[in-house]
Coordinates of C-alpha atoms and ligand atoms in Angstrom, one line a residue:
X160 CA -30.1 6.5 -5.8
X161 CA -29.6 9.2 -8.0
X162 CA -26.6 8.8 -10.1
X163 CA -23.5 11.7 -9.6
X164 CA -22.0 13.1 -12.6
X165 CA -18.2 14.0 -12.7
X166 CA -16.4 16.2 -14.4
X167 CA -12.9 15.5 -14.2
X168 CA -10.1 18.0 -14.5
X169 CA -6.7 16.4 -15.1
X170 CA -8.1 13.3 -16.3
X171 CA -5.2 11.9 -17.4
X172 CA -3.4 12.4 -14.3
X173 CA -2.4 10.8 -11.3
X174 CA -5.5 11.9 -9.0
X175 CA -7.5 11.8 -11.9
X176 CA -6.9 8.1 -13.4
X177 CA -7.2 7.2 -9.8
X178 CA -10.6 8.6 -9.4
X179 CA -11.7 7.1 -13.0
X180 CA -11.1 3.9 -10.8
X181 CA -13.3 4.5 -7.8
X182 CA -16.2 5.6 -10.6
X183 CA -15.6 1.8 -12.3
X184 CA -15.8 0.2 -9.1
X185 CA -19.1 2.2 -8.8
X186 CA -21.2 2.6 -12.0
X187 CA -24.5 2.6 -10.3
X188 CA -23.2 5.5 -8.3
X189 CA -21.0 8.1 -10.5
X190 CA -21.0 8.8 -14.1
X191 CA -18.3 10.3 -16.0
X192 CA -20.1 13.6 -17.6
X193 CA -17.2 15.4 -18.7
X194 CA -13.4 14.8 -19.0
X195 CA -10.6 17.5 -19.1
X196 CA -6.6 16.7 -19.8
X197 CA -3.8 19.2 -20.4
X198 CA -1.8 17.4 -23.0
X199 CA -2.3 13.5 -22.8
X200 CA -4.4 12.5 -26.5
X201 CA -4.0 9.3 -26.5
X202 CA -5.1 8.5 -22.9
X203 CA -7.9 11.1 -23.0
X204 CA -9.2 9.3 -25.9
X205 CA -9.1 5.8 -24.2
X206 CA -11.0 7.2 -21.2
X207 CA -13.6 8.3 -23.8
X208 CA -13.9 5.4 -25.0
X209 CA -14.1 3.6 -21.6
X210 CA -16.5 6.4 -19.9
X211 CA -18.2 7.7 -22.7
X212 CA -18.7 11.4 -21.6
X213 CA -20.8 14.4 -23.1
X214 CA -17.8 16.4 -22.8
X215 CA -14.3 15.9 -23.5
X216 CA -11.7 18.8 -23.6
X217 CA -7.8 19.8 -23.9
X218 CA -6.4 22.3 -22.3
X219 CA -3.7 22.9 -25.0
X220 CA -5.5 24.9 -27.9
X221 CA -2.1 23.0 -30.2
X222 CA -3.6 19.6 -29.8
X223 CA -7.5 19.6 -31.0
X224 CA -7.6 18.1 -34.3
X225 CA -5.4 15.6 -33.0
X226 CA -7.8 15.3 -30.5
X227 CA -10.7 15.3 -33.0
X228 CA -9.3 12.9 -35.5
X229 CA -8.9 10.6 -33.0
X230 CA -12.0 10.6 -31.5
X231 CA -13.9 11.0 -34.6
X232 CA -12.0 7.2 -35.2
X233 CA -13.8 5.8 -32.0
X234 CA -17.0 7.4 -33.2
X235 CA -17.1 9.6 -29.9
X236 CA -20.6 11.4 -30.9
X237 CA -20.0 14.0 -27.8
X238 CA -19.2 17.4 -27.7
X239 CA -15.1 18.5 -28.1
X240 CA -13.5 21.5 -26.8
X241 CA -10.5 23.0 -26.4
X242 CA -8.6 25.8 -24.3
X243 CA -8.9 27.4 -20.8
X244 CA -12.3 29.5 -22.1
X245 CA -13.9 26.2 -22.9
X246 CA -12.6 24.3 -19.6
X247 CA -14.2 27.3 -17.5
X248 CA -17.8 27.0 -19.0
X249 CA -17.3 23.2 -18.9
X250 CA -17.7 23.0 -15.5
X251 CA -20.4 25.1 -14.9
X252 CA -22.7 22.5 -17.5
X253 CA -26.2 21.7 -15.1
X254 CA -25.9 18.0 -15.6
X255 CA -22.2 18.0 -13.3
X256 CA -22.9 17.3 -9.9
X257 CA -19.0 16.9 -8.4
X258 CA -15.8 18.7 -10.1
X259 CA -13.1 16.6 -9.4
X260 CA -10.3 19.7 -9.4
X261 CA -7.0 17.8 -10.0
X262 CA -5.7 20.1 -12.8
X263 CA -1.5 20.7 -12.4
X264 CA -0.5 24.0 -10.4
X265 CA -1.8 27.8 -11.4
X266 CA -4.2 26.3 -13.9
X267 CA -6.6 24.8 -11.9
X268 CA -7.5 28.2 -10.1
X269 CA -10.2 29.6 -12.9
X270 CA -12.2 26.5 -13.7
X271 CA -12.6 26.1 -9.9
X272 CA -13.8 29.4 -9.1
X273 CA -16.4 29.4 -11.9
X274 CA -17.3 25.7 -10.4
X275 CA -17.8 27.5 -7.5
X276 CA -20.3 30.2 -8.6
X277 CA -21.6 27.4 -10.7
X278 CA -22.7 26.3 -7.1
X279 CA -21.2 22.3 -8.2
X280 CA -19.5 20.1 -5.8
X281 CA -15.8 20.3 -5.9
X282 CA -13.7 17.6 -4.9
X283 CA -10.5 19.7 -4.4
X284 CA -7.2 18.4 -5.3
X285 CA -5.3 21.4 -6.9
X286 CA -3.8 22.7 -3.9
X287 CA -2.5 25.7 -5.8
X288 CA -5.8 27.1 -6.0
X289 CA -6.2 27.8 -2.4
X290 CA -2.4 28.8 -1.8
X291 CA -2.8 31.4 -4.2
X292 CA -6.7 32.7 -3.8
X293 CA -7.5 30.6 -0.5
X294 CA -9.1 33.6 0.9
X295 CA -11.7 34.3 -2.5
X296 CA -12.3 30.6 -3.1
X297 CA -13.2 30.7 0.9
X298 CA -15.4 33.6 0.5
X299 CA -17.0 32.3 -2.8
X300 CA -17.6 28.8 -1.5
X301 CA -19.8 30.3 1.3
X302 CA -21.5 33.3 -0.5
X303 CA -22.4 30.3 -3.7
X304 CA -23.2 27.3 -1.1
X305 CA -20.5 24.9 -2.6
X306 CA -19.3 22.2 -0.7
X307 CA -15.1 21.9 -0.8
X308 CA -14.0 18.5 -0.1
X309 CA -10.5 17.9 0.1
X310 CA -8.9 14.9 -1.9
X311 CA -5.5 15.6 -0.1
X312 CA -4.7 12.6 1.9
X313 CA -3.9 15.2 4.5
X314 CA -6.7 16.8 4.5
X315 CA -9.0 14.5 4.3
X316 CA -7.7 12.7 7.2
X317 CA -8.2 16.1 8.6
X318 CA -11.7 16.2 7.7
X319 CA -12.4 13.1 8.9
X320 CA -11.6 13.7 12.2
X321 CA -13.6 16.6 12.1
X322 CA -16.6 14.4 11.2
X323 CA -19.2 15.6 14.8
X324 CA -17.0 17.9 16.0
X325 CA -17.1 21.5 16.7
X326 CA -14.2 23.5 14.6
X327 CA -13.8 25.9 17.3
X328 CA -12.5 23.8 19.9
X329 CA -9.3 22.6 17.2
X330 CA -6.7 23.6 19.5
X331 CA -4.0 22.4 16.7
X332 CA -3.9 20.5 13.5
X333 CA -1.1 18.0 13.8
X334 CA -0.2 17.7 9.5
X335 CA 1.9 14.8 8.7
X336 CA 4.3 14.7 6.3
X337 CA 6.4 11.3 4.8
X338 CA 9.8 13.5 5.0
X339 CA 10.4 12.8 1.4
X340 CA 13.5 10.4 -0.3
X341 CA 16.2 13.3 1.1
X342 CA 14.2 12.8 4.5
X343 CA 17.8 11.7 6.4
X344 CA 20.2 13.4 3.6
X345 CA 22.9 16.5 4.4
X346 CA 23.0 19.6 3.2
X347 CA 26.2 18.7 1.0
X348 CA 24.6 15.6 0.2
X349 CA 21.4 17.5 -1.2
X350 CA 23.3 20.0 -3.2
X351 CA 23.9 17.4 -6.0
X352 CA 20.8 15.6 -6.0
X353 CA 19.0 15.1 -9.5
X354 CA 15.6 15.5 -10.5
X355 CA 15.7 11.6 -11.2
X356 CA 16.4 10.9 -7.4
X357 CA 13.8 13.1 -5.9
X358 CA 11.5 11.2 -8.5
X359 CA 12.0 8.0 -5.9
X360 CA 8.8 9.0 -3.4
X361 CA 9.2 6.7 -0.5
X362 CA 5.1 5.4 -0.1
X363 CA 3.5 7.4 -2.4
X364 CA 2.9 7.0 -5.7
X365 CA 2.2 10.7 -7.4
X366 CA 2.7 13.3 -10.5
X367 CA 5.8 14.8 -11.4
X368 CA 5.5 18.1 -10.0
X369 CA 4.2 16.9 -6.5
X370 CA 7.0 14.2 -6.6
X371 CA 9.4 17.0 -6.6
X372 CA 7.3 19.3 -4.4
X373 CA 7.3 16.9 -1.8
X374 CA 11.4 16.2 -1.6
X375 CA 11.6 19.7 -1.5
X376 CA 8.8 19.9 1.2
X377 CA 7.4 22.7 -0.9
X378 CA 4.2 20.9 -0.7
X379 CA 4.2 20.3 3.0
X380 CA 4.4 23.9 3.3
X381 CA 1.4 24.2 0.6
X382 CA -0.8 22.1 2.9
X383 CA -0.3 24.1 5.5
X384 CA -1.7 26.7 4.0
X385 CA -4.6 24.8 2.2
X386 CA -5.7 23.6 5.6
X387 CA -5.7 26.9 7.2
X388 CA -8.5 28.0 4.3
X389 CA -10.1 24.3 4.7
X390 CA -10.8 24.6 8.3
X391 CA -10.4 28.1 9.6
X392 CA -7.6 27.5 11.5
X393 CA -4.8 29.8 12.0
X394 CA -1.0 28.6 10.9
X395 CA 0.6 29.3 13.9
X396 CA -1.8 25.9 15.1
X397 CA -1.0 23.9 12.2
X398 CA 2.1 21.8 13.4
X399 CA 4.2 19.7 10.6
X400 CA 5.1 16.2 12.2
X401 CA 7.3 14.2 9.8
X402 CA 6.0 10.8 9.9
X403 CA 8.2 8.6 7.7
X404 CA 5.8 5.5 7.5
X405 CA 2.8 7.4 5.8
X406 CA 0.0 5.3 8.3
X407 CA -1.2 8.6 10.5
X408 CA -2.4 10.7 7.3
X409 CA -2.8 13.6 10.1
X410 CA -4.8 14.5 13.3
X411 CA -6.6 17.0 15.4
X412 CA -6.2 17.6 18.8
X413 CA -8.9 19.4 20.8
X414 CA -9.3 22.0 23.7
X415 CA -9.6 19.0 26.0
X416 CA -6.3 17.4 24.8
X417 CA -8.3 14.4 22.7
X418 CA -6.2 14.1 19.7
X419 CA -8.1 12.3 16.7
X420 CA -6.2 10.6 13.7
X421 CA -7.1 9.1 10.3
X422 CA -4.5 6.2 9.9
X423 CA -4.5 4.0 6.5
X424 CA -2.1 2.6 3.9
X425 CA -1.2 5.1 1.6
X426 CA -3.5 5.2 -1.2
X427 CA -4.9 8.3 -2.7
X428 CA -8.1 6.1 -3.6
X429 CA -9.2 6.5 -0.3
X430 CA -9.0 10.4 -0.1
X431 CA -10.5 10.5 -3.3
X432 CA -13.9 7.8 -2.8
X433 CA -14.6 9.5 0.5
X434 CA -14.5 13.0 -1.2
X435 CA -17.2 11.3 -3.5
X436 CA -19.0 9.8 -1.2
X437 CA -19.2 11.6 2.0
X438 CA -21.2 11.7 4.3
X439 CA -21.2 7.7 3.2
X440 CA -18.3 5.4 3.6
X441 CA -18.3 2.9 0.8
X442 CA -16.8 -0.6 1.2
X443 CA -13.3 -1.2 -0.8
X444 CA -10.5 -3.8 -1.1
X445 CA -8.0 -1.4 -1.2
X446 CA -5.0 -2.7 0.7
X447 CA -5.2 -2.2 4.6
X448 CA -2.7 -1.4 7.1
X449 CA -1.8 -3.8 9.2
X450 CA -0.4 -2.3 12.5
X451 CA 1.2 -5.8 13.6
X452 CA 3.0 -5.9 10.5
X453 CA 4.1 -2.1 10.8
X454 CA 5.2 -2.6 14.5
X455 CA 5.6 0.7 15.1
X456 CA 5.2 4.3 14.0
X457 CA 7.7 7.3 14.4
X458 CA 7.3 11.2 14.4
X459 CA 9.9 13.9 14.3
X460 CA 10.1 17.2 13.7
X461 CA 10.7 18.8 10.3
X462 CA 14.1 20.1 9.8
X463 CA 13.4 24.0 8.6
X464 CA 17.3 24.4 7.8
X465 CA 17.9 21.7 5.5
X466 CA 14.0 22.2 4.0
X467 CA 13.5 26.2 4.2
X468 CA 10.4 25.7 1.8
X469 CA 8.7 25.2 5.0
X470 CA 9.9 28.2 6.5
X471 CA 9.0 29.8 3.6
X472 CA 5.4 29.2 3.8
X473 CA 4.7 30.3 6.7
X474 CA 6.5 33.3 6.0
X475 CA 4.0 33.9 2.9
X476 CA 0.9 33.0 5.2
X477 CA 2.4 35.7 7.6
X478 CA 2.9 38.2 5.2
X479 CA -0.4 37.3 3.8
X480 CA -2.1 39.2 0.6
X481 CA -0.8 38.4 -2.8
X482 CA 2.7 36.9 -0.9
X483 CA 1.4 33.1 -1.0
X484 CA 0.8 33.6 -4.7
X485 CA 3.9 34.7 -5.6
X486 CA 5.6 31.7 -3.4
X487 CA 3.2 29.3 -5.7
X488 CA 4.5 31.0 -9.0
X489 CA 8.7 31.0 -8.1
X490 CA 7.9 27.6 -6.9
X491 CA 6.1 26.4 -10.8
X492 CA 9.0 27.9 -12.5
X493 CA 11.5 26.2 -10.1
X494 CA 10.1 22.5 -10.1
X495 CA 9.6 22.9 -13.9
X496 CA 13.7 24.0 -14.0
X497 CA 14.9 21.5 -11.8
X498 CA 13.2 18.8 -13.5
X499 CA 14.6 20.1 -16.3
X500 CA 18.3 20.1 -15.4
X501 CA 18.6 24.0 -15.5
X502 CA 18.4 24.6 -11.7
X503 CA 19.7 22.7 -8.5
X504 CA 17.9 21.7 -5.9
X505 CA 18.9 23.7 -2.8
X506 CA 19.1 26.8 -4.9
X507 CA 15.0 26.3 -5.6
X508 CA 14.2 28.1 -2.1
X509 CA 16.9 30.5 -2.7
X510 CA 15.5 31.5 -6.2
X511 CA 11.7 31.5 -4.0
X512 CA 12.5 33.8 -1.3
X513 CA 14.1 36.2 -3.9
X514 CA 11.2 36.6 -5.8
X515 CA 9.2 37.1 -2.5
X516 CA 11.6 39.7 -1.3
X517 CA 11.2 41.3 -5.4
X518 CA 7.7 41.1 -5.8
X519 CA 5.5 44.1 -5.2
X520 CA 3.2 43.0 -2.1
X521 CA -0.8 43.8 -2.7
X522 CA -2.5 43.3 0.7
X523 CA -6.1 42.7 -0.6
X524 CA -5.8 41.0 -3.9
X525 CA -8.6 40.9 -6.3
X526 CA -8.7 37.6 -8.9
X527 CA -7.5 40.2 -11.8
X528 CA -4.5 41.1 -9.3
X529 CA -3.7 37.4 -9.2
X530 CA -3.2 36.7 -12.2
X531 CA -0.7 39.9 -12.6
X532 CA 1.1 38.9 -9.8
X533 CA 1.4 35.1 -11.1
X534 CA 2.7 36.0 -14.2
X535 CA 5.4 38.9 -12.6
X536 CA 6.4 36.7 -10.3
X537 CA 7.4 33.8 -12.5
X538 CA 9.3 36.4 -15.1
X539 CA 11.3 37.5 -11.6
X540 CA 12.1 34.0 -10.8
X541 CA 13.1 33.2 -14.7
X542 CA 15.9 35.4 -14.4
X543 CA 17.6 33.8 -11.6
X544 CA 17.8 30.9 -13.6
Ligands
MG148 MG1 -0.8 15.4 0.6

């Protein structure tokens, strides 16, 4: 067996920690060839130490001779680099089989398009990436023959259901969705709520900027969209079930009326090893669900008044072009703000769907026009603040 090499983006975090697990529970299958955080030194230079990569790089140009001094102490003997020039060439290295794209937000949308034309494997995480450019990432992944596999738990639940079957007879994605800690809270109620209570996820155990994204259902509404570019499949047959226990991860039903589901306990590990080693399953000792403890499982469907980040995703896919982009950028300078104190919860959407209304609308976007419309988008949202 020939031994995969990883390059991890977001090393540091969450996803990426989580993955560094899977590749120590599998040395004889993945090596760690090159390692990527944003701002974390002092674990980036314990995983070097652990994994000992070729590569190991910072994404904020400020902390490199931290970075160096502290790996010169180990005696790291690799090469160091720094800033987002660096992180896209990384990635296109020969030696990296798999990019593991689980870089924060906006950032993770460069490295993964030069992964992409690099022709690598890319474990996808960073669901920004395809809610801003899903429709270039799509076009590149085809016309550079690079596999996308998705490390949402969503997703992949999606994709495994999808495992023999033919995409054209998905009559309807059924995308499930925990409901989030304000799941059964009022209106009222969720006017005051702080960034440390939307920090208390129910079942799953996740970043900062998801955490929030998810009480705000801001990320339910991202998945929608990310699995209209994964499979092809048009919103209008992506239904949002909210499915407090977090077993179902989501299903497919089909032109004959077979619904297929991916159950499991919540445990990103999962996602992530299958994205690694599909079309294999590899054996774990992650913890199982067990359905006579669980008893039963409920569905219900999302409330669009008290969450109108769901409403106003759709919206975005419908208006299409440069729209979901903007919705991604007012949303980055929102979570950031509310985490921050400066910006209440319910007013997140409001401060959103002004900047979509405010934004000038571009109905084929090229990358370049991207990256304008990110960066006028969040200074329209900054000044609602
Ligand atoms: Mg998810």
């Amino acid at each position: 067996m020939k031994i995969k090499n990883l390059c991890i983006l977001g090393s540091t975090g969450s996803i990426g920690t989580q993955t560094l697990d899977v590749v120590r529970t599998y040395p004889e299958r993945y090596s760690v060839y090159a390692l990527c955080a944003n701002r974390s030194v002092d674990k980036l230079v314990a995983q070097a130490l652990e994994f000992k990569p070729e590569v190991v790089c910072i994404a904020d140009e400020s902390l490199y001779d931290e970075l160096s001094r502290q790996l010169s102490a180990i005696g790291f003997e690799g090469k160091i680099w720094v800033g987002a020039d660096s992180i896209a060439e990384m990635v296109t290295m020969p030696s990296i089989d798999i990019v593991v794209a689980s870089m924060v937000g906006y950032a993770g949308l460069r490295p993964t398009i030069e992964a992409i034309k690099a022709g690598k494997t890319i474990a996808l995480a960073n669901k920004e990436t395809l809610v801003v450019a899903g429709e270039i990432i799509c076009e590149l992944a085809q016309q550079y023959h690079a596999p996308i596999l998705p490390v949402d738990s969503e997703h992949s639940a999606i994709f495994q259901s999808l495992v023999g079957e033919d995409r054209s007879e998905i009559e309807k994605i059924l995308l499930t969705a925990s409901g989030g800690p304000f799941r059964t809270y009022s209106l009222d109620q969720m006017r005051t709520v702080t960034a440390s209570d939307a920090l208390k996820h129910p079942n799953w155990d996740m970043g900062a900027k998801i955490t929030i994204d998810s009480a705000s259902m801001m990320n339910k509404g991202f998945e929608v969209i990310e699995a209209k570019w994964l499979f092809g499949v048009p919103v209008e047959k992506i239904q949002v079930l909210v499915h407090p226990q977090s077993i179902v991860h989501s299903a497919v039903q089909f032109t004959d009326g077979a619904i297929k589901a991916q159950l499991g306990a919540p445990d990103m590990r999962l996602p992530i090893q299958y994205a690694l080693s599909f079309p294999e399953r590899l054996k774990s000792d992650f913890p199982r669900a067990d359905l006579f403890t669980l008893g039963s499982l409920t569905f219900e469907e999302p409330d669009m008044k008290r969450f109108p980040n769901l409403g106003l995703a759709y919206e975005a896919m419908r208006r299409g072009g440069n729209i979901p982009c903007v919705l991604n950028a007012a949303n980055e300078v929102v979570n950031l703000a509310f985490r921050e104190g400066r910006c209440g919860f319910l007013q997140m959407s409001d401060i959103i769907a002004e900047t979509m209304v405010k934004a000038a609308f571009i109905a084929k976007p090229t990358y370049e026009d991207y990256v304008a419309t990110d960066a006028a988008a969040r200074r329209i949202a900054e000044q609602y603040l």
